[in-house]
PDB file of C-alpha atoms in Angstrom:
ATOM      1  CA  MET A   1     -10.310 139.362 -47.639  1.00 38.00           C
ATOM      2  CA  LYS A   2     -10.917 138.032 -51.150  1.00 44.00           C
ATOM      3  CA  SER A   3      -9.250 141.123 -52.642  1.00 45.00           C
ATOM      4  CA  ARG A   4      -6.271 140.723 -50.439  1.00 48.00           C
ATOM      5  CA  ARG A   5      -5.803 137.185 -51.501  1.00 64.00           C
ATOM      6  CA  LEU A   6      -6.148 138.205 -55.061  1.00 79.00           C
ATOM      7  CA  PHE A   7      -3.399 140.766 -54.971  1.00 80.00           C
ATOM      8  CA  TRP A   8      -1.066 138.399 -53.127  1.00 83.00           C
ATOM      9  CA  SER A   9      -1.670 135.819 -55.928  1.00 86.00           C
ATOM     10  CA  ILE A  10      -0.484 138.388 -58.427  1.00 89.00           C
ATOM     11  CA  VAL A  11       2.563 139.040 -56.298  1.00 88.00           C
ATOM     12  CA  GLU A  12       3.404 135.328 -56.344  1.00 87.00           C
ATOM     13  CA  LYS A  13       2.945 134.968 -60.032  1.00 89.00           C
ATOM     14  CA  LEU A  14       5.135 137.995 -60.799  1.00 91.00           C
ATOM     15  CA  GLU A  15       7.864 136.741 -58.392  1.00 89.00           C
ATOM     16  CA  ASP A  16       7.764 133.379 -60.089  1.00 88.00           C
ATOM     17  CA  LEU A  17       8.470 135.125 -63.423  1.00 88.00           C
ATOM     18  CA  ILE A  18      11.317 136.974 -61.830  1.00 88.00           C
ATOM     19  CA  ASP A  19      12.780 133.852 -59.974  1.00 85.00           C
ATOM     20  CA  GLN A  20      12.602 131.782 -63.226  1.00 84.00           C
ATOM     21  CA  GLY A  21      14.536 134.379 -65.164  1.00 85.00           C
ATOM     22  CA  ILE A  22      11.554 135.163 -67.467  1.00 87.00           C
ATOM     23  CA  CYS A  23      11.753 138.683 -66.168  1.00 87.00           C
ATOM     24  CA  PRO A  24      15.503 139.068 -65.409  1.00 88.00           C
ATOM     25  CA  ALA A  25      17.060 141.822 -63.363  1.00 87.00           C
ATOM     26  CA  GLY A  26      17.100 145.061 -65.451  1.00 88.00           C
ATOM     27  CA  SER A  27      13.978 144.115 -67.442  1.00 90.00           C
ATOM     28  CA  ARG A  28      10.821 146.292 -67.430  1.00 91.00           C
ATOM     29  CA  LEU A  29       7.626 144.630 -66.431  1.00 92.00           C
ATOM     30  CA  PRO A  30       4.663 144.931 -68.786  1.00 91.00           C
ATOM     31  CA  ALA A  31       2.487 148.000 -68.246  1.00 90.00           C
ATOM     32  CA  GLU A  32      -0.171 147.972 -65.599  1.00 90.00           C
ATOM     33  CA  ARG A  33      -2.931 147.723 -68.206  1.00 91.00           C
ATOM     34  CA  GLU A  34      -1.260 144.688 -69.821  1.00 91.00           C
ATOM     35  CA  LEU A  35      -0.851 142.930 -66.583  1.00 92.00           C
ATOM     36  CA  ALA A  36      -4.500 143.598 -65.627  1.00 91.00           C
ATOM     37  CA  GLN A  37      -5.515 142.009 -68.938  1.00 92.00           C
ATOM     38  CA  THR A  38      -3.055 139.162 -68.646  1.00 91.00           C
ATOM     39  CA  TYR A  39      -4.154 138.095 -65.091  1.00 90.00           C
ATOM     40  CA  ASN A  40      -7.819 139.185 -65.639  1.00 91.00           C
ATOM     41  CA  VAL A  41      -7.813 141.511 -62.541  1.00 90.00           C
ATOM     42  CA  SER A  42      -8.382 145.236 -61.892  1.00 90.00           C
ATOM     43  CA  ARG A  43      -5.668 147.751 -62.279  1.00 89.00           C
ATOM     44  CA  PRO A  44      -5.851 148.654 -58.577  1.00 88.00           C
ATOM     45  CA  THR A  45      -5.055 145.072 -57.755  1.00 89.00           C
ATOM     46  CA  ILE A  46      -1.984 145.233 -60.025  1.00 90.00           C
ATOM     47  CA  ARG A  47      -0.971 148.550 -58.274  1.00 89.00           C
ATOM     48  CA  GLU A  48      -1.185 146.805 -54.873  1.00 86.00           C
ATOM     49  CA  ALA A  49       0.917 143.916 -56.196  1.00 87.00           C
ATOM     50  CA  ILE A  50       3.538 146.249 -57.496  1.00 90.00           C
ATOM     51  CA  ILE A  51       3.697 148.115 -54.163  1.00 87.00           C
ATOM     52  CA  ALA A  52       4.291 144.741 -52.412  1.00 84.00           C
ATOM     53  CA  LEU A  53       6.952 143.807 -54.828  1.00 89.00           C
ATOM     54  CA  GLU A  54       8.633 147.249 -54.279  1.00 87.00           C
ATOM     55  CA  VAL A  55       8.595 146.654 -50.569  1.00 82.00           C
ATOM     56  CA  ARG A  56      10.195 143.302 -51.001  1.00 82.00           C
ATOM     57  CA  GLU A  57      12.869 144.958 -53.080  1.00 85.00           C
ATOM     58  CA  ARG A  58      12.038 142.881 -56.059  1.00 90.00           C
ATOM     59  CA  VAL A  59      11.234 145.831 -58.312  1.00 91.00           C
ATOM     60  CA  GLU A  60      11.881 149.559 -58.649  1.00 91.00           C
ATOM     61  CA  VAL A  61       9.222 151.984 -59.837  1.00 90.00           C
ATOM     62  CA  LYS A  62      10.732 154.690 -62.062  1.00 88.00           C
ATOM     63  CA  THR A  63       8.174 157.488 -62.558  1.00 84.00           C
ATOM     64  CA  GLY A  64       7.441 158.056 -66.218  1.00 83.00           C
ATOM     65  CA  SER A  65       9.415 155.030 -67.309  1.00 86.00           C
ATOM     66  CA  GLY A  66       8.006 151.873 -65.691  1.00 89.00           C
ATOM     67  CA  VAL A  67       8.522 149.143 -63.235  1.00 92.00           C
ATOM     68  CA  TYR A  68      11.982 147.491 -63.452  1.00 92.00           C
ATOM     69  CA  VAL A  69      13.225 144.253 -62.004  1.00 92.00           C
ATOM     70  CA  ILE A  70      16.123 144.650 -59.521  1.00 90.00           C
ATOM     71  CA  ALA A  71      18.778 142.093 -58.661  1.00 83.00           C
ATOM     72  CA  GLN A  72      18.498 140.517 -55.217  1.00 75.00           C
ATOM     73  CA  LYS A  73      21.243 141.738 -52.829  1.00 65.00           C
ATOM     74  CA  ASN A  74      21.307 138.475 -50.906  1.00 53.00           C
ATOM     75  CA  PRO A  75      19.670 135.724 -53.031  1.00 47.00           C
ATOM     76  CA  GLN A  76      18.541 132.824 -50.935  1.00 46.00           C
ATOM     77  CA  HIS A  77      19.517 130.352 -53.627  1.00 45.00           C
ATOM     78  CA  SER A  78      21.513 130.291 -56.763  1.00 44.00           C
ATOM     79  CA  VAL A  79      19.849 129.590 -60.167  1.00 52.00           C
ATOM     80  CA  LYS A  80      20.674 126.015 -61.231  1.00 69.00           C
ATOM     81  CA  PRO A  81      22.203 125.468 -64.703  1.00 78.00           C
ATOM     82  CA  ILE A  82      19.633 124.746 -67.307  1.00 86.00           C
ATOM     83  CA  SER A  83      20.215 121.937 -69.685  1.00 87.00           C
ATOM     84  CA  ALA A  84      19.328 121.766 -73.349  1.00 89.00           C
ATOM     85  CA  PHE A  85      16.651 119.184 -72.456  1.00 89.00           C
ATOM     86  CA  GLU A  86      14.956 121.455 -70.023  1.00 91.00           C
ATOM     87  CA  LEU A  87      15.120 124.407 -72.280  1.00 92.00           C
ATOM     88  CA  THR A  88      13.628 122.507 -75.144  1.00 92.00           C
ATOM     89  CA  GLN A  89      10.758 121.302 -73.033  1.00 93.00           C
ATOM     90  CA  ALA A  90      10.030 124.741 -71.819  1.00 94.00           C
ATOM     91  CA  ARG A  91      10.159 126.066 -75.413  1.00 95.00           C
ATOM     92  CA  ALA A  92       7.750 123.364 -76.436  1.00 95.00           C
ATOM     93  CA  LEU A  93       5.338 124.315 -73.703  1.00 95.00           C
ATOM     94  CA  ILE A  94       5.567 128.100 -74.184  1.00 96.00           C
ATOM     95  CA  GLU A  95       6.037 128.304 -77.914  1.00 97.00           C
ATOM     96  CA  GLY A  96       3.274 125.661 -78.481  1.00 97.00           C
ATOM     97  CA  GLU A  97       0.766 128.013 -76.744  1.00 97.00           C
ATOM     98  CA  ALA A  98       2.189 130.952 -78.553  1.00 97.00           C
ATOM     99  CA  ALA A  99       1.567 129.237 -81.895  1.00 98.00           C
ATOM    100  CA  ALA A 100      -2.013 128.330 -80.820  1.00 97.00           C
ATOM    101  CA  LEU A 101      -2.636 132.015 -79.735  1.00 97.00           C
ATOM    102  CA  ALA A 102      -0.917 133.427 -82.822  1.00 98.00           C
ATOM    103  CA  ALA A 103      -3.206 131.376 -85.084  1.00 98.00           C
ATOM    104  CA  SER A 104      -6.150 133.392 -83.800  1.00 97.00           C
ATOM    105  CA  THR A 105      -4.464 136.812 -83.621  1.00 97.00           C
ATOM    106  CA  ILE A 106      -1.944 136.939 -86.436  1.00 97.00           C
ATOM    107  CA  SER A 107      -2.346 139.823 -88.984  1.00 96.00           C
ATOM    108  CA  ASP A 108      -1.989 139.510 -92.748  1.00 96.00           C
ATOM    109  CA  ASP A 109       1.286 141.434 -92.660  1.00 96.00           C
ATOM    110  CA  GLU A 110       2.688 139.018 -90.028  1.00 96.00           C
ATOM    111  CA  VAL A 111       1.598 136.008 -92.111  1.00 97.00           C
ATOM    112  CA  THR A 112       3.677 137.554 -94.959  1.00 97.00           C
ATOM    113  CA  ALA A 113       6.698 138.099 -92.745  1.00 96.00           C
ATOM    114  CA  LEU A 114       6.418 134.607 -91.420  1.00 97.00           C
ATOM    115  CA  LYS A 115       6.306 133.172 -95.044  1.00 97.00           C
ATOM    116  CA  LYS A 116       9.386 135.236 -95.856  1.00 96.00           C
ATOM    117  CA  ALA A 117      11.262 133.716 -92.827  1.00 96.00           C
ATOM    118  CA  LEU A 118      10.222 130.263 -93.912  1.00 96.00           C
ATOM    119  CA  SER A 119      11.563 130.936 -97.441  1.00 96.00           C
ATOM    120  CA  ASP A 120      14.795 132.212 -96.086  1.00 95.00           C
ATOM    121  CA  MET A 121      15.323 129.027 -94.073  1.00 92.00           C
ATOM    122  CA  ALA A 122      16.058 127.248 -97.258  1.00 91.00           C
ATOM    123  CA  SER A 123      19.309 129.246 -97.687  1.00 90.00           C
ATOM    124  CA  PRO A 124      22.216 127.755 -95.663  1.00 85.00           C
ATOM    125  CA  ALA A 125      23.546 131.286 -95.108  1.00 88.00           C
ATOM    126  CA  LEU A 126      20.321 132.499 -93.721  1.00 90.00           C
ATOM    127  CA  ALA A 127      18.891 129.307 -92.111  1.00 88.00           C
ATOM    128  CA  ASP A 128      19.732 130.014 -88.435  1.00 87.00           C
ATOM    129  CA  GLU A 129      18.716 133.621 -88.488  1.00 90.00           C
ATOM    130  CA  ALA A 130      15.518 132.858 -90.362  1.00 93.00           C
ATOM    131  CA  ASP A 131      14.659 130.119 -87.950  1.00 93.00           C
ATOM    132  CA  GLN A 132      14.966 132.589 -84.973  1.00 91.00           C
ATOM    133  CA  ARG A 133      13.082 135.230 -86.931  1.00 94.00           C
ATOM    134  CA  PHE A 134      10.286 132.664 -87.666  1.00 97.00           C
ATOM    135  CA  HIS A 135       9.764 131.966 -83.998  1.00 96.00           C
ATOM    136  CA  HIS A 136      10.092 135.673 -83.074  1.00 95.00           C
ATOM    137  CA  ILE A 137       7.267 136.627 -85.501  1.00 96.00           C
ATOM    138  CA  ILE A 138       5.039 134.028 -84.049  1.00 97.00           C
ATOM    139  CA  SER A 139       5.584 135.384 -80.474  1.00 95.00           C
ATOM    140  CA  GLN A 140       4.950 138.891 -81.764  1.00 94.00           C
ATOM    141  CA  ALA A 141       1.708 137.742 -83.583  1.00 97.00           C
ATOM    142  CA  THR A 142       0.293 136.814 -80.182  1.00 96.00           C
ATOM    143  CA  HIS A 143       0.137 140.511 -79.302  1.00 95.00           C
ATOM    144  CA  ASN A 144       0.746 139.500 -75.745  1.00 93.00           C
ATOM    145  CA  HIS A 145       3.768 141.199 -74.193  1.00 91.00           C
ATOM    146  CA  ALA A 146       4.208 138.589 -71.440  1.00 90.00           C
ATOM    147  CA  VAL A 147       4.359 135.723 -74.085  1.00 92.00           C
ATOM    148  CA  GLN A 148       6.761 137.781 -76.211  1.00 91.00           C
ATOM    149  CA  LEU A 149       9.041 138.310 -73.202  1.00 90.00           C
ATOM    150  CA  SER A 150       8.895 134.627 -72.225  1.00 91.00           C
ATOM    151  CA  VAL A 151       9.855 133.462 -75.799  1.00 92.00           C
ATOM    152  CA  GLU A 152      12.650 136.033 -76.047  1.00 89.00           C
ATOM    153  CA  ASN A 153      14.128 135.083 -72.696  1.00 88.00           C
ATOM    154  CA  LEU A 154      14.155 131.367 -73.721  1.00 91.00           C
ATOM    155  CA  TRP A 155      15.875 132.308 -77.009  1.00 89.00           C
ATOM    156  CA  GLU A 156      18.414 134.365 -74.992  1.00 85.00           C
ATOM    157  CA  LEU A 157      19.244 131.261 -73.109  1.00 86.00           C
ATOM    158  CA  ARG A 158      19.438 129.322 -76.411  1.00 86.00           C
ATOM    159  CA  ARG A 159      21.891 131.926 -77.783  1.00 83.00           C
ATOM    160  CA  SER A 160      24.072 132.667 -74.679  1.00 80.00           C
ATOM    161  CA  THR A 161      24.560 129.288 -72.762  1.00 82.00           C
ATOM    162  CA  PRO A 162      27.662 127.591 -74.239  1.00 82.00           C
ATOM    163  CA  GLU A 163      26.540 124.012 -73.348  1.00 82.00           C
ATOM    164  CA  ILE A 164      23.107 124.626 -74.956  1.00 85.00           C
ATOM    165  CA  VAL A 165      24.648 126.343 -78.005  1.00 83.00           C
ATOM    166  CA  ALA A 166      26.842 123.307 -78.461  1.00 82.00           C
ATOM    167  CA  ALA A 167      24.056 120.785 -78.016  1.00 82.00           C
ATOM    168  CA  TYR A 168      21.779 122.566 -80.489  1.00 83.00           C
ATOM    169  CA  ASN A 169      24.673 122.983 -83.068  1.00 78.00           C
ATOM    170  CA  ASP A 170      25.034 119.173 -83.045  1.00 70.00           C
ATOM    171  CA  VAL A 171      21.421 118.666 -84.139  1.00 74.00           C
ATOM    172  CA  CYS A 172      20.361 121.785 -86.024  1.00 67.00           C
ATOM    173  CA  SER A 173      23.005 121.316 -88.734  1.00 62.00           C
ATOM    174  CA  GLN A 174      21.356 117.990 -89.525  1.00 62.00           C
ATOM    175  CA  GLY A 175      18.237 117.319 -91.542  1.00 67.00           C
ATOM    176  CA  ILE A 176      17.709 120.648 -93.132  1.00 82.00           C
ATOM    177  CA  ASP A 177      14.792 119.236 -95.225  1.00 88.00           C
ATOM    178  CA  GLN A 178      13.058 117.954 -92.036  1.00 88.00           C
ATOM    179  CA  ARG A 179      13.643 121.388 -90.373  1.00 89.00           C
ATOM    180  CA  ILE A 180      11.854 123.173 -93.296  1.00 94.00           C
ATOM    181  CA  LYS A 181       9.075 120.595 -93.416  1.00 95.00           C
ATOM    182  CA  GLU A 182       8.288 121.117 -89.691  1.00 95.00           C
ATOM    183  CA  HIS A 183       8.282 124.846 -90.009  1.00 96.00           C
ATOM    184  CA  THR A 184       6.051 124.641 -93.089  1.00 97.00           C
ATOM    185  CA  GLU A 185       3.574 122.699 -91.081  1.00 97.00           C
ATOM    186  CA  ILE A 186       3.671 125.288 -88.345  1.00 98.00           C
ATOM    187  CA  PHE A 187       3.183 128.074 -90.881  1.00 98.00           C
ATOM    188  CA  ASN A 188       0.336 126.320 -92.701  1.00 98.00           C
ATOM    189  CA  ALA A 189      -1.551 125.849 -89.428  1.00 98.00           C
ATOM    190  CA  ILE A 190      -1.146 129.428 -88.305  1.00 98.00           C
ATOM    191  CA  ALA A 191      -1.937 130.915 -91.637  1.00 97.00           C
ATOM    192  CA  SER A 192      -5.085 128.801 -91.742  1.00 97.00           C
ATOM    193  CA  LYS A 193      -5.910 130.069 -88.199  1.00 97.00           C
ATOM    194  CA  ASP A 194      -6.137 126.476 -86.903  1.00 98.00           C
ATOM    195  CA  THR A 195      -5.128 126.862 -83.182  1.00 97.00           C
ATOM    196  CA  ALA A 196      -5.134 123.158 -82.434  1.00 97.00           C
ATOM    197  CA  ALA A 197      -3.010 122.263 -85.497  1.00 97.00           C
ATOM    198  CA  ALA A 198      -0.636 125.170 -84.733  1.00 97.00           C
ATOM    199  CA  ARG A 199      -0.090 123.834 -81.239  1.00 97.00           C
ATOM    200  CA  LYS A 200       0.355 120.237 -82.520  1.00 97.00           C
ATOM    201  CA  ALA A 201       2.782 121.293 -85.313  1.00 97.00           C
ATOM    202  CA  MET A 202       5.007 123.238 -82.741  1.00 97.00           C
ATOM    203  CA  HIS A 203       4.958 120.316 -80.320  1.00 96.00           C
ATOM    204  CA  SER A 204       5.958 117.903 -83.050  1.00 95.00           C
ATOM    205  CA  HIS A 205       8.874 120.236 -84.121  1.00 93.00           C
ATOM    206  CA  PHE A 206      10.232 120.266 -80.474  1.00 93.00           C
ATOM    207  CA  ASN A 207       9.547 116.548 -80.037  1.00 92.00           C
ATOM    208  CA  ARG A 208      11.838 115.818 -82.982  1.00 90.00           C
ATOM    209  CA  LEU A 209      14.407 118.234 -81.653  1.00 89.00           C
ATOM    210  CA  ILE A 210      14.538 116.795 -78.129  1.00 88.00           C
ATOM    211  CA  ASN A 211      14.748 113.244 -79.521  1.00 88.00           C
ATOM    212  CA  ALA A 212      17.611 114.458 -81.589  1.00 85.00           C
ATOM    213  CA  LEU A 213      19.370 115.920 -78.548  1.00 85.00           C
ATOM    214  CA  PHE A 214      18.928 112.529 -76.754  1.00 81.00           C
ATOM    215  CA  ASP A 215      20.418 110.641 -79.755  1.00 78.00           C
ATOM    216  CA  ALA A 216      23.426 113.077 -79.893  1.00 71.00           C
ATOM    217  CA  SER A 217      23.870 112.700 -76.120  1.00 69.00           C
ATOM    218  CA  GLU A 218      23.840 108.912 -76.348  1.00 66.00           C
ATOM    219  CA  ALA A 219      26.234 108.966 -79.269  1.00 63.00           C
ATOM    220  CA  ARG A 220      28.710 111.074 -77.296  1.00 61.00           C
ATOM    221  CA  GLU A 221      28.415 108.876 -74.289  1.00 63.00           C
ATOM    222  CA  LEU A 222      28.931 105.685 -76.324  1.00 65.00           C
ATOM    223  CA  GLU A 223      32.033 107.272 -77.868  1.00 67.00           C
ATOM    224  CA  GLU A 224      33.338 108.109 -74.463  1.00 64.00           C
ATOM    225  CA  VAL A 225      32.737 104.512 -73.253  1.00 63.00           C
ATOM    226  CA  LYS A 226      34.562 103.238 -76.279  1.00 66.00           C
ATOM    227  CA  ARG A 227      37.482 105.493 -75.719  1.00 68.00           C
ATOM    228  CA  LYS A 228      37.835 104.535 -72.165  1.00 66.00           C
ATOM    229  CA  THR A 229      37.417 100.768 -73.000  1.00 69.00           C
ATOM    230  CA  ASP A 230      40.135 101.033 -75.777  1.00 65.00           C
ATOM    231  CA  LYS A 231      42.421 102.765 -73.223  1.00 66.00           C
ATOM    232  CA  THR A 232      41.839  99.970 -70.663  1.00 67.00           C
ATOM    233  CA  ARG A 233      42.216  97.277 -73.235  1.00 62.00           C
ATOM    234  CA  GLY A 234      45.574  98.711 -74.240  1.00 63.00           C
ATOM    235  CA  LEU A 235      46.699  98.980 -70.658  1.00 62.00           C
ATOM    236  CA  TYR A 236      45.857  95.329 -69.712  1.00 58.00           C
ATOM    237  CA  SER A 237      46.436  93.589 -73.092  1.00 61.00           C
ATOM    238  CA  ILE A 238      48.918  90.742 -72.937  1.00 61.00           C
ATOM    239  CA  SER A 239      49.391  90.581 -76.725  1.00 62.00           C
ATOM    240  CA  HIS A 240      52.680  92.481 -76.445  1.00 56.00           C
ATOM    241  CA  LEU A 241      54.036  89.794 -74.086  1.00 54.00           C
ATOM    242  CA  SER A 242      54.074  87.182 -76.795  1.00 57.00           C
ATOM    243  CA  LYS A 243      56.021  89.371 -79.262  1.00 55.00           C
TER     244      LYS A 243
END
């Protein structure tokens, strides 16, 4: 009975990854061995969970290739739009832990690559690409495929959702010095293999970012209120009557 409950808990965890879009349709699930290590269960338990997912038509097992997520034919609910605030909070949670893990697993070559990305961030022409590369290297340095996939999917939302792209463009073009300072603190913590400091530095980075998003949102709302007020004032003004 305990074994049965255990394999169903893995089914639920994997379905959550699929439903949240962390493992989107068409993507390949991590290998059986990796899943067993990630969830600290036996490989037979993972195999039972995969069989259950296949019966539920959530995945397709391709011999010699792997296990792939399939699109639901009749989804019970549509995925709600994700705001820039939700994405940033999710990135803070996941990338904060990724930074902490990377601090204990990063290799010397990855530290060198991370330092190069940080250096490139100082160039306006390379800043955005270097920023993305910096975060990608950290996720790779965890040596955990599930973490890497989670971070990459969040970045895909960052790159492909027009509303989020616009919101980030409003704030990422500001304060380049602060941007570099925050990434330097992240780099120093990871290079020093200080897990707590790495997590804190990543959280501080995203805390500043989400506050900047709120400031930009408030500025847009205030501008819209002013525009409507000016329009109404012009409509009801009696100054033209005295001319």
